[in-house]
């Protein structure tokens, strides 16, 4: 069968042969055995409902074996035989270009070069899934190949509920992931519901079909590292940045350090992931011996090299060794997946990777104890370095939160706040999000590198023109982004689809998108998919990350993210998504995203202006109401641009008046 025929057939009527378990690729760790005997029967009933009953006798044994062996029913047998990657949009079957664009983005999320655990349909973060099983993938792709522009596909945590009549202006797909009743949003609730096949963790852009590999975060990480050095008034050259994690999102850290110009040491316990990043050129070298690491770092600092080093081992050993050897760490952070601490997101020290995975599945209680013991050691070592002048920041992976829950010495003197700031509190919030700057993405659906190069030039010209009349308050942001886009090609950031990211405000996003749409209309480039990370101005309500610099007591509310996705849906998005969990953990955050196809049409031009303006200014208005001076400035500026925008502004109370009451 051809690729198009396989897509259109959906779940095959004749069972494909069983597939051998491929040990050459990176697999998800075994999930803990959390279901009762009756619940396991329910999980099997749930899985078998995708298939004709004549296949049940053969499949039930196989699915039970998967459940017992891996803790989930992935339906490996139904994994497609064709290569998984983002093809030219013209290669996808279908009646709707918008639907074809979504198929392209789904396949990019599952590309072996992009996905963390591709056979388990997990894109990044240890559990950030596109689908729960392969039947859901096959059925979704079939629906998309049949869809017209007067239908909408509804996705319930990876399950395609069906095509429903709508209209050409409605989103083609509406995605929800993990949207459970609040009282059932604890980590074990996720484990149970995921094992039953009724809910999943979509991370931020995995379950939204908008992941573009580690490039998706490398720009924000570069800005963070650059401004971290500015904050401590040091030049990156000859300075040292130490962190950990080389997975889907964290893998951007060494590349960002290289772009910033410092020495970067990033620890990773998974040898396959470390090798992937080495092969992709995202790290310069891999070291497995601590003494060799020390020698290399001392030499690199002395010679003011720009180099990224992966240490294959536990990050705690690095912090402790550098303390003993008196190696000064200028910037320190951590980006292991501590939103997922008990299922492979963070590994205990002094235990091999293989033994830890075994313990995780067979003795989850002991594994949790070892992780928390490691967190206490981790923080103790960090505290020694910060006492010597290291600037440490939480990188939004729930490190501070989980360390506090483990009883680590991480709390400030008031025993309410953490000892160290979130990078959003110190850098990204006041410098970027409050002004409306966040991760704007685009993907060239032709798959042609030359199209991407043309879009880089277009975006750069737009930004340079905007910068000439930009207010002083955002000149640094504009300069950083122009420098970024000019170096994008030479830094070889593409992994998977021909995609790009830069930080832009509403003005920048709208003007760049309009310039793209004009170029498409003139036939200079193929169609473009616009999107963003949920980690943005208004996409995410996350009290320990994206909204950690909201100080009016509303940082635990999620009105902004819900309004964001609803507003995007009727303002022209091609698809929208809303998730529980993502980045900092299940039950800790609500985040929403979108995708939009630009096809050169007038309607696309109208949709992009309406939706992108809302998508940014929804968040700025909330931030201004929380009394952020930067956001008040930004929303007043937006109201001058759009006369029909009217936002409630805060009246600021004199601190002396408040203090007089206490």
mmCIF file of N, CA, C and O in Angstrom, residues 207-249:
data_model
loop_
_atom_site.group_PDB
_atom_site.id
_atom_site.type_symbol
_atom_site.label_atom_id
_atom_site.label_comp_id
_atom_site.label_asym_id
_atom_site.label_seq_id
_atom_site.Cartn_x
_atom_site.Cartn_y
_atom_site.Cartn_z
ATOM 1 N N UNK A 207 0.950 17.211 22.895
ATOM 2 C CA UNK A 207 -0.446 16.930 22.613
ATOM 3 C C UNK A 207 -1.148 18.026 21.845
ATOM 4 O O UNK A 207 -2.346 17.934 21.563
ATOM 5 N N UNK A 208 -0.405 19.075 21.482
ATOM 6 C CA UNK A 208 -0.951 20.159 20.662
ATOM 7 C C UNK A 208 -0.417 20.132 19.236
ATOM 8 O O UNK A 208 -0.754 21.001 18.433
ATOM 9 N N UNK A 209 0.461 19.147 18.958
ATOM 10 C CA UNK A 209 1.022 18.965 17.610
ATOM 11 C C UNK A 209 1.887 20.151 17.181
ATOM 12 O O UNK A 209 2.015 20.429 15.998
ATOM 13 N N UNK A 210 2.498 20.843 18.134
ATOM 14 C CA UNK A 210 3.234 22.062 17.798
ATOM 15 C C UNK A 210 4.691 22.001 18.268
ATOM 16 O O UNK A 210 5.377 23.007 18.340
ATOM 17 N N UNK A 211 5.192 20.819 18.563
ATOM 18 C CA UNK A 211 6.581 20.697 18.997
ATOM 19 C C UNK A 211 7.503 20.779 17.776
ATOM 20 O O UNK A 211 7.225 20.177 16.743
ATOM 21 N N UNK A 212 8.597 21.496 17.885
ATOM 22 C CA UNK A 212 9.530 21.627 16.767
ATOM 23 C C UNK A 212 10.939 21.227 17.196
ATOM 24 O O UNK A 212 11.936 21.759 16.714
ATOM 25 N N UNK A 213 11.023 20.248 18.106
ATOM 26 C CA UNK A 213 12.325 19.811 18.575
ATOM 27 C C UNK A 213 12.896 20.791 19.577
ATOM 28 O O UNK A 213 12.250 21.764 19.975
ATOM 29 N N UNK A 214 14.128 20.566 20.010
ATOM 30 C CA UNK A 214 14.716 21.436 21.038
ATOM 31 C C UNK A 214 14.835 22.895 20.613
ATOM 32 O O UNK A 214 14.975 23.763 21.464
ATOM 33 N N UNK A 215 14.799 23.170 19.274
ATOM 34 C CA UNK A 215 14.811 24.564 18.840
ATOM 35 C C UNK A 215 13.665 25.333 19.498
ATOM 36 O O UNK A 215 13.766 26.532 19.731
ATOM 37 N N UNK A 216 12.569 24.617 19.787
ATOM 38 C CA UNK A 216 11.385 25.256 20.350
ATOM 39 C C UNK A 216 11.649 26.003 21.634
ATOM 40 O O UNK A 216 10.921 26.935 21.983
ATOM 41 N N UNK A 217 12.689 25.609 22.336
ATOM 42 C CA UNK A 217 13.004 26.317 23.587
ATOM 43 C C UNK A 217 14.387 26.957 23.561
ATOM 44 O O UNK A 217 14.724 27.748 24.440
ATOM 45 N N UNK A 218 15.196 26.641 22.538
ATOM 46 C CA UNK A 218 16.569 27.129 22.564
ATOM 47 C C UNK A 218 16.640 28.658 22.530
ATOM 48 O O UNK A 218 17.518 29.256 23.159
ATOM 49 N N UNK A 219 15.692 29.297 21.840
ATOM 50 C CA UNK A 219 15.739 30.762 21.810
ATOM 51 C C UNK A 219 15.455 31.344 23.186
ATOM 52 O O UNK A 219 16.188 32.221 23.671
ATOM 53 N N UNK A 220 14.398 30.860 23.834
ATOM 54 C CA UNK A 220 14.086 31.342 25.172
ATOM 55 C C UNK A 220 15.197 31.039 26.156
ATOM 56 O O UNK A 220 15.496 31.840 27.054
ATOM 57 N N UNK A 221 15.845 29.881 25.975
ATOM 58 C CA UNK A 221 16.959 29.520 26.849
ATOM 59 C C UNK A 221 18.154 30.439 26.602
ATOM 60 O O UNK A 221 18.844 30.854 27.544
ATOM 61 N N UNK A 222 18.394 30.762 25.330
ATOM 62 C CA UNK A 222 19.482 31.689 25.005
ATOM 63 C C UNK A 222 19.243 33.047 25.658
ATOM 64 O O UNK A 222 20.157 33.642 26.254
ATOM 65 N N UNK A 223 18.007 33.553 25.543
ATOM 66 C CA UNK A 223 17.666 34.831 26.174
ATOM 67 C C UNK A 223 17.868 34.753 27.687
ATOM 68 O O UNK A 223 18.402 35.669 28.319
ATOM 69 N N UNK A 224 17.448 33.625 28.265
ATOM 70 C CA UNK A 224 17.584 33.447 29.709
ATOM 71 C C UNK A 224 19.051 33.456 30.130
ATOM 72 O O UNK A 224 19.435 34.121 31.096
ATOM 73 N N UNK A 225 19.874 32.702 29.401
ATOM 74 C CA UNK A 225 21.301 32.632 29.743
ATOM 75 C C UNK A 225 21.974 33.999 29.548
ATOM 76 O O UNK A 225 22.715 34.470 30.420
ATOM 77 N N UNK A 226 21.699 34.651 28.421
ATOM 78 C CA UNK A 226 22.287 35.971 28.168
ATOM 79 C C UNK A 226 21.919 36.964 29.273
ATOM 80 O O UNK A 226 22.768 37.697 29.797
ATOM 81 N N UNK A 227 20.630 36.978 29.630
ATOM 82 C CA UNK A 227 20.185 37.933 30.638
ATOM 83 C C UNK A 227 20.587 37.514 32.051
ATOM 84 O O UNK A 227 20.695 38.361 32.942
ATOM 85 N N UNK A 228 20.825 36.209 32.233
ATOM 86 C CA UNK A 228 21.386 35.758 33.499
ATOM 87 C C UNK A 228 22.772 36.343 33.709
ATOM 88 O O UNK A 228 23.108 36.835 34.791
ATOM 89 N N UNK A 229 23.587 36.310 32.658
ATOM 90 C CA UNK A 229 24.924 36.907 32.744
ATOM 91 C C UNK A 229 24.844 38.431 32.890
ATOM 92 O O UNK A 229 25.628 39.034 33.625
ATOM 93 N N UNK A 230 23.874 39.056 32.187
ATOM 94 C CA UNK A 230 23.709 40.505 32.349
ATOM 95 C C UNK A 230 23.328 40.837 33.789
ATOM 96 O O UNK A 230 23.773 41.847 34.348
ATOM 97 N N UNK A 231 22.514 39.966 34.377
ATOM 98 C CA UNK A 231 22.028 40.206 35.742
ATOM 99 C C UNK A 231 23.188 40.194 36.739
ATOM 100 O O UNK A 231 23.210 40.980 37.689
ATOM 101 N N UNK A 232 24.135 39.274 36.534
ATOM 102 C CA UNK A 232 25.270 39.200 37.461
ATOM 103 C C UNK A 232 26.460 40.025 36.964
ATOM 104 O O UNK A 232 27.552 39.963 37.526
ATOM 105 N N UNK A 233 26.205 40.787 35.875
ATOM 106 C CA UNK A 233 27.209 41.713 35.322
ATOM 107 C C UNK A 233 28.512 41.000 34.953
ATOM 108 O O UNK A 233 29.623 41.422 35.305
ATOM 109 N N UNK A 234 28.337 39.880 34.218
ATOM 110 C CA UNK A 234 29.491 39.124 33.739
ATOM 111 C C UNK A 234 29.353 38.849 32.252
ATOM 112 O O UNK A 234 28.239 38.681 31.746
ATOM 113 N N UNK A 235 30.466 38.774 31.561
ATOM 114 C CA UNK A 235 30.471 38.376 30.165
ATOM 115 C C UNK A 235 30.413 36.849 30.088
ATOM 116 O O UNK A 235 31.049 36.154 30.898
ATOM 117 N N UNK A 236 29.692 36.293 29.121
ATOM 118 C CA UNK A 236 29.639 34.829 28.986
ATOM 119 C C UNK A 236 31.006 34.195 28.728
ATOM 120 O O UNK A 236 31.278 33.098 29.223
ATOM 121 N N UNK A 237 31.873 34.875 27.969
ATOM 122 C CA UNK A 237 33.188 34.325 27.652
ATOM 123 C C UNK A 237 33.973 34.004 28.922
ATOM 124 O O UNK A 237 34.182 34.867 29.775
ATOM 125 N N UNK A 238 34.357 32.740 29.045
ATOM 126 C CA UNK A 238 35.123 32.315 30.206
ATOM 127 C C UNK A 238 34.286 32.016 31.427
ATOM 128 O O UNK A 238 34.808 31.608 32.466
ATOM 129 N N UNK A 239 32.963 32.209 31.324
ATOM 130 C CA UNK A 239 32.066 31.937 32.446
ATOM 131 C C UNK A 239 31.434 30.551 32.287
ATOM 132 O O UNK A 239 31.338 30.019 31.180
ATOM 133 N N UNK A 240 30.981 29.996 33.401
ATOM 134 C CA UNK A 240 30.491 28.616 33.421
ATOM 135 C C UNK A 240 29.011 28.531 33.777
ATOM 136 O O UNK A 240 28.568 29.118 34.766
ATOM 137 N N UNK A 241 28.271 27.795 32.970
ATOM 138 C CA UNK A 241 26.851 27.512 33.190
ATOM 139 C C UNK A 241 26.708 26.013 33.410
ATOM 140 O O UNK A 241 27.113 25.214 32.563
ATOM 141 N N UNK A 242 26.150 25.611 34.557
ATOM 142 C CA UNK A 242 25.978 24.193 34.897
ATOM 143 C C UNK A 242 24.503 23.882 35.073
ATOM 144 O O UNK A 242 23.782 24.590 35.787
ATOM 145 N N UNK A 243 24.064 22.810 34.428
ATOM 146 C CA UNK A 243 22.658 22.414 34.502
ATOM 147 C C UNK A 243 22.550 20.922 34.203
ATOM 148 O O UNK A 243 23.567 20.219 34.123
ATOM 149 N N UNK A 244 21.331 20.428 34.042
ATOM 150 C CA UNK A 244 21.168 19.008 33.718
ATOM 151 C C UNK A 244 19.922 18.781 32.885
ATOM 152 O O UNK A 244 18.993 19.589 32.881
ATOM 153 N N UNK A 245 19.924 17.650 32.175
ATOM 154 C CA UNK A 245 18.822 17.263 31.301
ATOM 155 C C UNK A 245 19.149 17.531 29.844
ATOM 156 O O UNK A 245 19.448 18.666 29.470
ATOM 157 N N UNK A 246 19.100 16.473 29.026
ATOM 158 C CA UNK A 246 19.330 16.621 27.587
ATOM 159 C C UNK A 246 18.163 16.068 26.775
ATOM 160 O O UNK A 246 18.316 15.765 25.597
ATOM 161 N N UNK A 247 17.006 15.938 27.414
ATOM 162 C CA UNK A 247 15.834 15.406 26.724
ATOM 163 C C UNK A 247 15.237 16.385 25.742
ATOM 164 O O UNK A 247 15.916 17.283 25.235
ATOM 165 N N UNK A 248 13.938 16.235 25.466
ATOM 166 C CA UNK A 248 13.282 17.011 24.416
ATOM 167 C C UNK A 248 13.460 18.506 24.542
ATOM 168 O O UNK A 248 13.951 19.167 23.626
ATOM 169 N N UNK A 249 13.055 19.079 25.672
ATOM 170 C CA UNK A 249 13.163 20.523 25.858
ATOM 171 C C UNK A 249 14.500 20.899 26.485
ATOM 172 O O UNK A 249 15.137 21.869 26.092
#
